[in-house]
């Protein structure tokens, strides 16, 4: 596809000089092609966001990027990322392909969440990976009465509960024993964290599902709602957390050199090497 790119935002990973050096080089490269750039800004009028960092850097701006429908490409400056797929050595090749229209955009599903209680309702917050109810320093398990639309699922007795998108399936959900779900599928995963009952298993639900969860008993303890690794709210016993699929999507530009399963093999250490379609079909 083609995008008329006139202005690009470059987002830098914090705490390192390397992103600043690469950003300065990219600004010169874009300027030679008549394209304006801004640093660490997400706003109306941007045609592309270039992330210099890792998945955490991309997650930090995913909500704003989805709000303004800005396509995002991630250039990874560390280990191979699930979202920041382009290696830094490939950056000019990948950006040149984008300017030439040689790329595809994946529309990644996002979640929206809010807290509803006697003291009022929070604004919606948007997440690309997951929304998590997590206990703090308390010793006892949380008891979370959880519903899918008007149907009761169960009361989870666990250290917490993860509501995840398919994109976030390879994040906290995976470490908690949840399944890997291909990001092209629209679905919501519900995964308990260290559940008391071993038969309390992850659940995969349709994207139209509205999920609600509340503390079963008043627990004057440190219970947090966390979105994409950022603490949003303290959760009290009289509050209900609502989670559902958002109408927003993140427009993610992937690496033309790497497929989804190649990234999984490398990131998760599955082993094996890339195989061609000809080899698969027995034509070699």
PDB file of C-alpha atoms in Angstrom:
ATOM      1  CA  UNK A   1       0.000   0.000   0.000  1.00  0.00           C
ATOM      2  CA  UNK A   2       1.013   3.637  -0.262  1.00  0.00           C
ATOM      3  CA  UNK A   3       1.078   6.445   2.286  1.00  0.00           C
ATOM      4  CA  UNK A   4       1.818  10.044   1.381  1.00  0.00           C
ATOM      5  CA  UNK A   5       4.464  10.636   4.057  1.00  0.00           C
ATOM      6  CA  UNK A   6       5.214  14.286   4.709  1.00  0.00           C
ATOM      7  CA  UNK A   7       5.883  14.302   8.452  1.00  0.00           C
ATOM      8  CA  UNK A   8       7.343  11.591  10.683  1.00  0.00           C
ATOM      9  CA  UNK A   9       7.501  11.314  14.458  1.00  0.00           C
ATOM     10  CA  UNK A  10      10.538   9.586  15.962  1.00  0.00           C
ATOM     11  CA  UNK A  11      10.070   8.142  19.458  1.00  0.00           C
ATOM     12  CA  UNK A  12      13.204   7.475  21.518  1.00  0.00           C
ATOM     13  CA  UNK A  13      13.873   4.898  24.196  1.00  0.00           C
ATOM     14  CA  UNK A  14      14.833   6.657  27.412  1.00  0.00           C
ATOM     15  CA  UNK A  15      18.098   6.228  29.307  1.00  0.00           C
ATOM     16  CA  UNK A  16      20.408   5.607  26.363  1.00  0.00           C
ATOM     17  CA  UNK A  17      22.422   7.720  23.926  1.00  0.00           C
ATOM     18  CA  UNK A  18      22.146   5.303  20.993  1.00  0.00           C
ATOM     19  CA  UNK A  19      18.540   6.273  20.074  1.00  0.00           C
ATOM     20  CA  UNK A  20      19.566   9.955  19.992  1.00  0.00           C
ATOM     21  CA  UNK A  21      22.430   9.220  17.581  1.00  0.00           C
ATOM     22  CA  UNK A  22      20.253   7.113  15.275  1.00  0.00           C
ATOM     23  CA  UNK A  23      17.434   9.686  15.439  1.00  0.00           C
ATOM     24  CA  UNK A  24      19.787  12.436  14.257  1.00  0.00           C
ATOM     25  CA  UNK A  25      20.878  10.237  11.347  1.00  0.00           C
ATOM     26  CA  UNK A  26      17.266   9.464  10.448  1.00  0.00           C
ATOM     27  CA  UNK A  27      16.322  13.136  10.541  1.00  0.00           C
ATOM     28  CA  UNK A  28      18.982  13.835   7.932  1.00  0.00           C
ATOM     29  CA  UNK A  29      17.874  10.853   5.851  1.00  0.00           C
ATOM     30  CA  UNK A  30      14.238  11.967   5.880  1.00  0.00           C
ATOM     31  CA  UNK A  31      15.206  15.611   5.180  1.00  0.00           C
ATOM     32  CA  UNK A  32      17.017  14.518   2.008  1.00  0.00           C
ATOM     33  CA  UNK A  33      13.671  13.125   0.864  1.00  0.00           C
ATOM     34  CA  UNK A  34      11.686  16.254   1.724  1.00  0.00           C
ATOM     35  CA  UNK A  35      10.110  14.785   4.849  1.00  0.00           C
ATOM     36  CA  UNK A  36       9.814  16.728   8.116  1.00  0.00           C
ATOM     37  CA  UNK A  37      10.493  15.033  11.457  1.00  0.00           C
ATOM     38  CA  UNK A  38       9.713  15.652  15.122  1.00  0.00           C
ATOM     39  CA  UNK A  39      11.166  13.921  18.183  1.00  0.00           C
ATOM     40  CA  UNK A  40       9.065  12.330  20.953  1.00  0.00           C
ATOM     41  CA  UNK A  41       5.790  13.776  19.736  1.00  0.00           C
ATOM     42  CA  UNK A  42       2.539  12.008  18.868  1.00  0.00           C
ATOM     43  CA  UNK A  43      -0.045  14.317  17.363  1.00  0.00           C
ATOM     44  CA  UNK A  44      -2.450  14.971  14.535  1.00  0.00           C
ATOM     45  CA  UNK A  45      -0.617  15.564  11.271  1.00  0.00           C
ATOM     46  CA  UNK A  46       1.955  12.800  11.593  1.00  0.00           C
ATOM     47  CA  UNK A  47       1.946  10.258   8.776  1.00  0.00           C
ATOM     48  CA  UNK A  48       4.267   7.718  10.409  1.00  0.00           C
ATOM     49  CA  UNK A  49       5.778   6.938  13.814  1.00  0.00           C
ATOM     50  CA  UNK A  50       9.245   5.392  13.986  1.00  0.00           C
ATOM     51  CA  UNK A  51      10.021   3.742  17.324  1.00  0.00           C
ATOM     52  CA  UNK A  52      13.697   3.564  18.336  1.00  0.00           C
ATOM     53  CA  UNK A  53      13.891   1.141  21.236  1.00  0.00           C
ATOM     54  CA  UNK A  54      12.035  -1.999  22.178  1.00  0.00           C
ATOM     55  CA  UNK A  55       8.501  -3.223  22.727  1.00  0.00           C
ATOM     56  CA  UNK A  56       8.184  -1.167  25.923  1.00  0.00           C
ATOM     57  CA  UNK A  57       8.886   2.047  24.031  1.00  0.00           C
ATOM     58  CA  UNK A  58       6.219   1.168  21.474  1.00  0.00           C
ATOM     59  CA  UNK A  59       3.662   0.236  24.132  1.00  0.00           C
ATOM     60  CA  UNK A  60       4.202   3.618  25.763  1.00  0.00           C
ATOM     61  CA  UNK A  61       2.807   5.441  22.708  1.00  0.00           C
ATOM     62  CA  UNK A  62       0.385   2.802  21.370  1.00  0.00           C
ATOM     63  CA  UNK A  63      -2.686   4.485  22.858  1.00  0.00           C
ATOM     64  CA  UNK A  64      -1.928   7.879  21.305  1.00  0.00           C
ATOM     65  CA  UNK A  65      -0.909   6.312  17.987  1.00  0.00           C
ATOM     66  CA  UNK A  66      -4.224   4.456  17.823  1.00  0.00           C
ATOM     67  CA  UNK A  67      -6.145   7.606  18.763  1.00  0.00           C
ATOM     68  CA  UNK A  68      -4.721   9.487  15.774  1.00  0.00           C
ATOM     69  CA  UNK A  69      -4.576   6.412  13.474  1.00  0.00           C
ATOM     70  CA  UNK A  70      -0.837   6.848  12.832  1.00  0.00           C
ATOM     71  CA  UNK A  71       0.973   3.812  11.363  1.00  0.00           C
ATOM     72  CA  UNK A  72       3.871   2.652  13.543  1.00  0.00           C
ATOM     73  CA  UNK A  73       7.118   0.876  12.676  1.00  0.00           C
ATOM     74  CA  UNK A  74       9.445  -0.359  15.411  1.00  0.00           C
ATOM     75  CA  UNK A  75      13.237  -0.411  15.044  1.00  0.00           C
ATOM     76  CA  UNK A  76      14.627  -2.653  17.739  1.00  0.00           C
ATOM     77  CA  UNK A  77      17.799  -1.502  19.478  1.00  0.00           C
ATOM     78  CA  UNK A  78      18.122  -4.510  21.765  1.00  0.00           C
ATOM     79  CA  UNK A  79      17.004  -8.104  21.558  1.00  0.00           C
ATOM     80  CA  UNK A  80      14.519  -9.127  18.900  1.00  0.00           C
ATOM     81  CA  UNK A  81      11.099  -7.754  19.834  1.00  0.00           C
ATOM     82  CA  UNK A  82       7.623  -9.073  19.159  1.00  0.00           C
ATOM     83  CA  UNK A  83       6.427  -5.598  18.105  1.00  0.00           C
ATOM     84  CA  UNK A  84       9.645  -3.791  17.175  1.00  0.00           C
ATOM     85  CA  UNK A  85      10.543  -6.244  14.428  1.00  0.00           C
ATOM     86  CA  UNK A  86      12.999  -4.241  12.315  1.00  0.00           C
ATOM     87  CA  UNK A  87      16.653  -4.731  13.316  1.00  0.00           C
ATOM     88  CA  UNK A  88      18.648  -1.507  13.498  1.00  0.00           C
ATOM     89  CA  UNK A  89      20.912  -2.751  10.686  1.00  0.00           C
ATOM     90  CA  UNK A  90      17.824  -3.020   8.461  1.00  0.00           C
ATOM     91  CA  UNK A  91      16.402   0.411   9.251  1.00  0.00           C
ATOM     92  CA  UNK A  92      17.163   2.195   5.978  1.00  0.00           C
ATOM     93  CA  UNK A  93      16.100  -0.773   3.897  1.00  0.00           C
ATOM     94  CA  UNK A  94      12.820  -1.023   5.803  1.00  0.00           C
ATOM     95  CA  UNK A  95      12.112   2.729   5.741  1.00  0.00           C
ATOM     96  CA  UNK A  96      12.953   2.876   2.035  1.00  0.00           C
ATOM     97  CA  UNK A  97      10.440   0.096   1.406  1.00  0.00           C
ATOM     98  CA  UNK A  98       7.815   1.984   3.410  1.00  0.00           C
ATOM     99  CA  UNK A  99       8.333   5.161   1.363  1.00  0.00           C
ATOM    100  CA  UNK A 100       8.070   3.073  -1.809  1.00  0.00           C
ATOM    101  CA  UNK A 101       4.810   1.478  -0.645  1.00  0.00           C
ATOM    102  CA  UNK A 102       6.338  -1.973  -0.220  1.00  0.00           C
ATOM    103  CA  UNK A 103       4.748  -2.881   3.099  1.00  0.00           C
ATOM    104  CA  UNK A 104       1.561  -4.042   4.772  1.00  0.00           C
ATOM    105  CA  UNK A 105      -0.204  -2.723   7.860  1.00  0.00           C
ATOM    106  CA  UNK A 106      -1.496  -5.074  10.543  1.00  0.00           C
ATOM    107  CA  UNK A 107      -4.437  -3.674  12.477  1.00  0.00           C
ATOM    108  CA  UNK A 108      -3.764  -4.927  15.995  1.00  0.00           C
ATOM    109  CA  UNK A 109      -6.726  -5.194  18.332  1.00  0.00           C
ATOM    110  CA  UNK A 110      -6.691  -3.093  21.506  1.00  0.00           C
ATOM    111  CA  UNK A 111      -8.575  -3.218  24.800  1.00  0.00           C
ATOM    112  CA  UNK A 112     -10.278  -0.439  26.681  1.00  0.00           C
ATOM    113  CA  UNK A 113     -10.829  -0.482  30.425  1.00  0.00           C
ATOM    114  CA  UNK A 114     -12.309   1.624  33.204  1.00  0.00           C
ATOM    115  CA  UNK A 115     -13.183   1.418  36.908  1.00  0.00           C
ATOM    116  CA  UNK A 116     -16.787   1.940  38.017  1.00  0.00           C
ATOM    117  CA  UNK A 117     -17.604   2.577  41.666  1.00  0.00           C
ATOM    118  CA  UNK A 118     -19.545   4.626  44.180  1.00  0.00           C
ATOM    119  CA  UNK A 119     -17.072   7.493  43.866  1.00  0.00           C
ATOM    120  CA  UNK A 120     -17.536   7.715  40.103  1.00  0.00           C
ATOM    121  CA  UNK A 121     -16.248   6.244  36.856  1.00  0.00           C
ATOM    122  CA  UNK A 122     -12.770   6.703  35.453  1.00  0.00           C
ATOM    123  CA  UNK A 123     -12.095   7.638  31.847  1.00  0.00           C
ATOM    124  CA  UNK A 124     -11.454   4.810  29.424  1.00  0.00           C
ATOM    125  CA  UNK A 125      -7.825   3.741  29.128  1.00  0.00           C
ATOM    126  CA  UNK A 126      -6.495   1.830  26.110  1.00  0.00           C
ATOM    127  CA  UNK A 127      -4.089  -1.122  26.068  1.00  0.00           C
ATOM    128  CA  UNK A 128      -2.341  -2.968  23.263  1.00  0.00           C
ATOM    129  CA  UNK A 129      -1.063  -5.930  25.305  1.00  0.00           C
ATOM    130  CA  UNK A 130      -3.048  -6.406  28.489  1.00  0.00           C
ATOM    131  CA  UNK A 131      -4.957  -5.118  31.481  1.00  0.00           C
ATOM    132  CA  UNK A 132      -3.975  -6.752  34.793  1.00  0.00           C
ATOM    133  CA  UNK A 133      -5.508  -6.843  38.268  1.00  0.00           C
ATOM    134  CA  UNK A 134      -2.562  -7.507  40.573  1.00  0.00           C
ATOM    135  CA  UNK A 135      -2.131  -7.818  44.323  1.00  0.00           C
ATOM    136  CA  UNK A 136       0.630  -5.774  45.868  1.00  0.00           C
ATOM    137  CA  UNK A 137       2.501  -6.820  49.005  1.00  0.00           C
ATOM    138  CA  UNK A 138      -0.402  -8.718  50.551  1.00  0.00           C
ATOM    139  CA  UNK A 139       0.047 -12.390  51.470  1.00  0.00           C
ATOM    140  CA  UNK A 140      -3.509 -13.585  50.817  1.00  0.00           C
ATOM    141  CA  UNK A 141      -4.941 -14.351  47.402  1.00  0.00           C
ATOM    142  CA  UNK A 142      -7.364 -12.059  45.627  1.00  0.00           C
ATOM    143  CA  UNK A 143     -10.932 -13.254  45.129  1.00  0.00           C
ATOM    144  CA  UNK A 144     -12.167 -11.850  41.826  1.00  0.00           C
ATOM    145  CA  UNK A 145     -15.769 -12.461  40.803  1.00  0.00           C
ATOM    146  CA  UNK A 146     -15.640 -12.294  37.005  1.00  0.00           C
ATOM    147  CA  UNK A 147     -18.398 -12.128  34.396  1.00  0.00           C
ATOM    148  CA  UNK A 148     -18.619 -12.348  30.596  1.00  0.00           C
ATOM    149  CA  UNK A 149     -21.494 -10.068  29.615  1.00  0.00           C
ATOM    150  CA  UNK A 150     -24.342 -11.257  31.883  1.00  0.00           C
ATOM    151  CA  UNK A 151     -22.920 -14.743  32.436  1.00  0.00           C
ATOM    152  CA  UNK A 152     -20.911 -15.585  35.526  1.00  0.00           C
ATOM    153  CA  UNK A 153     -17.534 -17.207  34.710  1.00  0.00           C
ATOM    154  CA  UNK A 154     -16.117 -17.964  38.159  1.00  0.00           C
ATOM    155  CA  UNK A 155     -14.534 -16.372  41.206  1.00  0.00           C
ATOM    156  CA  UNK A 156     -10.807 -16.574  40.675  1.00  0.00           C
ATOM    157  CA  UNK A 157      -8.675 -17.112  43.780  1.00  0.00           C
ATOM    158  CA  UNK A 158      -5.300 -16.038  42.500  1.00  0.00           C
ATOM    159  CA  UNK A 159      -2.514 -13.501  42.719  1.00  0.00           C
ATOM    160  CA  UNK A 160      -4.276 -11.576  39.970  1.00  0.00           C
ATOM    161  CA  UNK A 161      -6.014 -11.727  36.626  1.00  0.00           C
ATOM    162  CA  UNK A 162      -4.814 -10.884  33.120  1.00  0.00           C
ATOM    163  CA  UNK A 163      -7.093  -9.655  30.325  1.00  0.00           C
ATOM    164  CA  UNK A 164      -5.050  -9.875  27.149  1.00  0.00           C
ATOM    165  CA  UNK A 165      -5.250  -9.208  23.428  1.00  0.00           C
ATOM    166  CA  UNK A 166      -3.711 -11.688  20.959  1.00  0.00           C
ATOM    167  CA  UNK A 167      -0.794  -9.251  20.636  1.00  0.00           C
ATOM    168  CA  UNK A 168      -0.296  -9.479  24.392  1.00  0.00           C
ATOM    169  CA  UNK A 169      -0.575 -13.278  24.379  1.00  0.00           C
ATOM    170  CA  UNK A 170       3.228 -13.504  24.211  1.00  0.00           C
ATOM    171  CA  UNK A 171       3.668 -11.061  27.122  1.00  0.00           C
ATOM    172  CA  UNK A 172       2.471 -11.547  30.724  1.00  0.00           C
ATOM    173  CA  UNK A 173      -0.212 -13.991  29.577  1.00  0.00           C
ATOM    174  CA  UNK A 174       2.417 -16.417  28.285  1.00  0.00           C
ATOM    175  CA  UNK A 175       4.473 -16.317  31.479  1.00  0.00           C
ATOM    176  CA  UNK A 176       1.279 -17.036  33.466  1.00  0.00           C
ATOM    177  CA  UNK A 177       0.616 -20.179  31.432  1.00  0.00           C
ATOM    178  CA  UNK A 178      -1.787 -18.719  28.870  1.00  0.00           C
ATOM    179  CA  UNK A 179      -1.865 -19.759  25.208  1.00  0.00           C
ATOM    180  CA  UNK A 180      -0.148 -18.141  22.251  1.00  0.00           C
ATOM    181  CA  UNK A 181      -2.790 -16.632  19.957  1.00  0.00           C
ATOM    182  CA  UNK A 182      -2.011 -15.390  16.452  1.00  0.00           C
ATOM    183  CA  UNK A 183      -2.407 -11.593  16.376  1.00  0.00           C
ATOM    184  CA  UNK A 184      -4.694 -11.725  13.339  1.00  0.00           C
ATOM    185  CA  UNK A 185      -7.407 -13.305  15.510  1.00  0.00           C
ATOM    186  CA  UNK A 186      -9.735 -10.964  17.384  1.00  0.00           C
ATOM    187  CA  UNK A 187     -10.285 -12.386  20.850  1.00  0.00           C
ATOM    188  CA  UNK A 188      -9.834 -11.628  24.539  1.00  0.00           C
ATOM    189  CA  UNK A 189      -7.862 -13.928  26.835  1.00  0.00           C
ATOM    190  CA  UNK A 190      -8.591 -14.222  30.548  1.00  0.00           C
ATOM    191  CA  UNK A 191      -5.689 -15.792  32.457  1.00  0.00           C
ATOM    192  CA  UNK A 192      -5.387 -16.153  36.253  1.00  0.00           C
ATOM    193  CA  UNK A 193      -1.992 -15.468  37.851  1.00  0.00           C
ATOM    194  CA  UNK A 194      -0.835 -18.322  40.119  1.00  0.00           C
ATOM    195  CA  UNK A 195      -4.397 -19.559  40.796  1.00  0.00           C
ATOM    196  CA  UNK A 196      -5.166 -21.466  44.016  1.00  0.00           C
ATOM    197  CA  UNK A 197      -7.016 -24.162  42.066  1.00  0.00           C
ATOM    198  CA  UNK A 198      -4.887 -25.863  39.431  1.00  0.00           C
ATOM    199  CA  UNK A 199      -7.969 -26.499  37.287  1.00  0.00           C
ATOM    200  CA  UNK A 200      -8.558 -22.737  36.976  1.00  0.00           C
ATOM    201  CA  UNK A 201      -7.548 -22.408  33.342  1.00  0.00           C
ATOM    202  CA  UNK A 202      -7.200 -19.550  30.836  1.00  0.00           C
ATOM    203  CA  UNK A 203     -10.312 -18.734  28.790  1.00  0.00           C
ATOM    204  CA  UNK A 204     -10.467 -17.407  25.225  1.00  0.00           C
ATOM    205  CA  UNK A 205     -13.510 -15.235  24.474  1.00  0.00           C
ATOM    206  CA  UNK A 206     -15.098 -13.486  21.516  1.00  0.00           C
ATOM    207  CA  UNK A 207     -14.057  -9.840  20.999  1.00  0.00           C
ATOM    208  CA  UNK A 208     -17.647  -8.652  21.493  1.00  0.00           C
ATOM    209  CA  UNK A 209     -17.556  -9.829  25.118  1.00  0.00           C
ATOM    210  CA  UNK A 210     -17.777  -7.264  27.907  1.00  0.00           C
ATOM    211  CA  UNK A 211     -15.789  -8.516  30.895  1.00  0.00           C
ATOM    212  CA  UNK A 212     -16.307  -7.322  34.442  1.00  0.00           C
ATOM    213  CA  UNK A 213     -14.438  -8.248  37.603  1.00  0.00           C
ATOM    214  CA  UNK A 214     -14.676  -7.161  41.220  1.00  0.00           C
ATOM    215  CA  UNK A 215     -13.133  -8.081  44.551  1.00  0.00           C
ATOM    216  CA  UNK A 216     -15.473 -10.559  46.197  1.00  0.00           C
ATOM    217  CA  UNK A 217     -14.899  -9.188  49.694  1.00  0.00           C
ATOM    218  CA  UNK A 218     -13.734  -5.857  51.025  1.00  0.00           C
ATOM    219  CA  UNK A 219      -9.967  -6.172  51.053  1.00  0.00           C
ATOM    220  CA  UNK A 220      -8.213  -3.115  52.430  1.00  0.00           C
ATOM    221  CA  UNK A 221      -5.055  -4.066  50.653  1.00  0.00           C
ATOM    222  CA  UNK A 222      -2.809  -2.955  47.843  1.00  0.00           C
ATOM    223  CA  UNK A 223      -4.639  -4.020  44.655  1.00  0.00           C
ATOM    224  CA  UNK A 224      -3.558  -2.393  41.413  1.00  0.00           C
ATOM    225  CA  UNK A 225      -4.949  -2.164  37.886  1.00  0.00           C
ATOM    226  CA  UNK A 226      -2.043  -2.192  35.437  1.00  0.00           C
ATOM    227  CA  UNK A 227      -2.219  -1.519  31.708  1.00  0.00           C
ATOM    228  CA  UNK A 228       0.693  -2.438  29.425  1.00  0.00           C
ATOM    229  CA  UNK A 229       3.007  -2.359  32.442  1.00  0.00           C
ATOM    230  CA  UNK A 230       1.805   1.030  33.742  1.00  0.00           C
ATOM    231  CA  UNK A 231      -0.102   1.311  37.034  1.00  0.00           C
ATOM    232  CA  UNK A 232      -3.439   3.020  36.373  1.00  0.00           C
ATOM    233  CA  UNK A 233      -5.513   2.788  39.541  1.00  0.00           C
ATOM    234  CA  UNK A 234      -5.836   1.374  43.032  1.00  0.00           C
ATOM    235  CA  UNK A 235      -8.832  -0.979  43.046  1.00  0.00           C
ATOM    236  CA  UNK A 236     -11.216  -0.998  45.993  1.00  0.00           C
ATOM    237  CA  UNK A 237     -13.830  -3.534  47.041  1.00  0.00           C
ATOM    238  CA  UNK A 238     -16.792  -1.479  45.832  1.00  0.00           C
ATOM    239  CA  UNK A 239     -15.362  -0.969  42.327  1.00  0.00           C
ATOM    240  CA  UNK A 240     -15.914  -3.002  39.187  1.00  0.00           C
ATOM    241  CA  UNK A 241     -13.299  -3.231  36.448  1.00  0.00           C
ATOM    242  CA  UNK A 242     -14.752  -3.260  32.938  1.00  0.00           C
ATOM    243  CA  UNK A 243     -12.692  -4.581  30.026  1.00  0.00           C
ATOM    244  CA  UNK A 244     -13.716  -4.882  26.388  1.00  0.00           C
ATOM    245  CA  UNK A 245     -12.355  -4.643  22.874  1.00  0.00           C
ATOM    246  CA  UNK A 246     -11.820  -1.114  21.625  1.00  0.00           C
ATOM    247  CA  UNK A 247     -12.918   0.281  18.276  1.00  0.00           C
ATOM    248  CA  UNK A 248      -9.374   1.625  17.994  1.00  0.00           C
ATOM    249  CA  UNK A 249      -6.623  -0.481  16.474  1.00  0.00           C
ATOM    250  CA  UNK A 250      -2.870  -0.013  16.331  1.00  0.00           C
ATOM    251  CA  UNK A 251      -1.690   0.195  12.727  1.00  0.00           C
ATOM    252  CA  UNK A 252       1.542  -1.787  12.969  1.00  0.00           C
ATOM    253  CA  UNK A 253       4.040  -2.064  10.118  1.00  0.00           C
ATOM    254  CA  UNK A 254       6.048  -5.264  10.459  1.00  0.00           C
ATOM    255  CA  UNK A 255       9.398  -6.257   9.039  1.00  0.00           C
ATOM    256  CA  UNK A 256       9.167  -7.563   5.451  1.00  0.00           C
ATOM    257  CA  UNK A 257      12.129  -9.826   6.262  1.00  0.00           C
ATOM    258  CA  UNK A 258      10.587 -11.610   9.280  1.00  0.00           C
ATOM    259  CA  UNK A 259       7.400 -13.615   9.623  1.00  0.00           C
ATOM    260  CA  UNK A 260       5.424 -14.117  12.820  1.00  0.00           C
ATOM    261  CA  UNK A 261       6.669 -17.643  13.480  1.00  0.00           C
ATOM    262  CA  UNK A 262      10.277 -16.727  12.759  1.00  0.00           C
ATOM    263  CA  UNK A 263      10.000 -14.109  15.500  1.00  0.00           C
ATOM    264  CA  UNK A 264       8.468 -16.694  17.844  1.00  0.00           C
ATOM    265  CA  UNK A 265      11.241 -19.191  17.140  1.00  0.00           C
ATOM    266  CA  UNK A 266      13.942 -16.617  17.854  1.00  0.00           C
ATOM    267  CA  UNK A 267      12.290 -14.920  20.840  1.00  0.00           C
ATOM    268  CA  UNK A 268      11.141 -18.102  22.585  1.00  0.00           C
ATOM    269  CA  UNK A 269      14.164 -20.196  21.663  1.00  0.00           C
ATOM    270  CA  UNK A 270      12.191 -22.859  19.831  1.00  0.00           C
ATOM    271  CA  UNK A 271      15.163 -23.611  17.583  1.00  0.00           C
ATOM    272  CA  UNK A 272      15.060 -24.593  13.956  1.00  0.00           C
ATOM    273  CA  UNK A 273      15.811 -22.533  10.880  1.00  0.00           C
ATOM    274  CA  UNK A 274      13.587 -20.840   8.335  1.00  0.00           C
ATOM    275  CA  UNK A 275      12.162 -23.141   5.691  1.00  0.00           C
ATOM    276  CA  UNK A 276      11.055 -22.159   2.212  1.00  0.00           C
ATOM    277  CA  UNK A 277       7.625 -22.913   0.774  1.00  0.00           C
ATOM    278  CA  UNK A 278       9.302 -25.004  -1.892  1.00  0.00           C
ATOM    279  CA  UNK A 279      10.945 -27.144   0.775  1.00  0.00           C
ATOM    280  CA  UNK A 280       7.609 -27.523   2.578  1.00  0.00           C
ATOM    281  CA  UNK A 281       5.920 -28.736  -0.601  1.00  0.00           C
ATOM    282  CA  UNK A 282       8.731 -31.156  -1.376  1.00  0.00           C
ATOM    283  CA  UNK A 283       9.812 -29.351  -4.532  1.00  0.00           C
ATOM    284  CA  UNK A 284      13.491 -29.139  -3.484  1.00  0.00           C
TER     285      UNK A 284
END
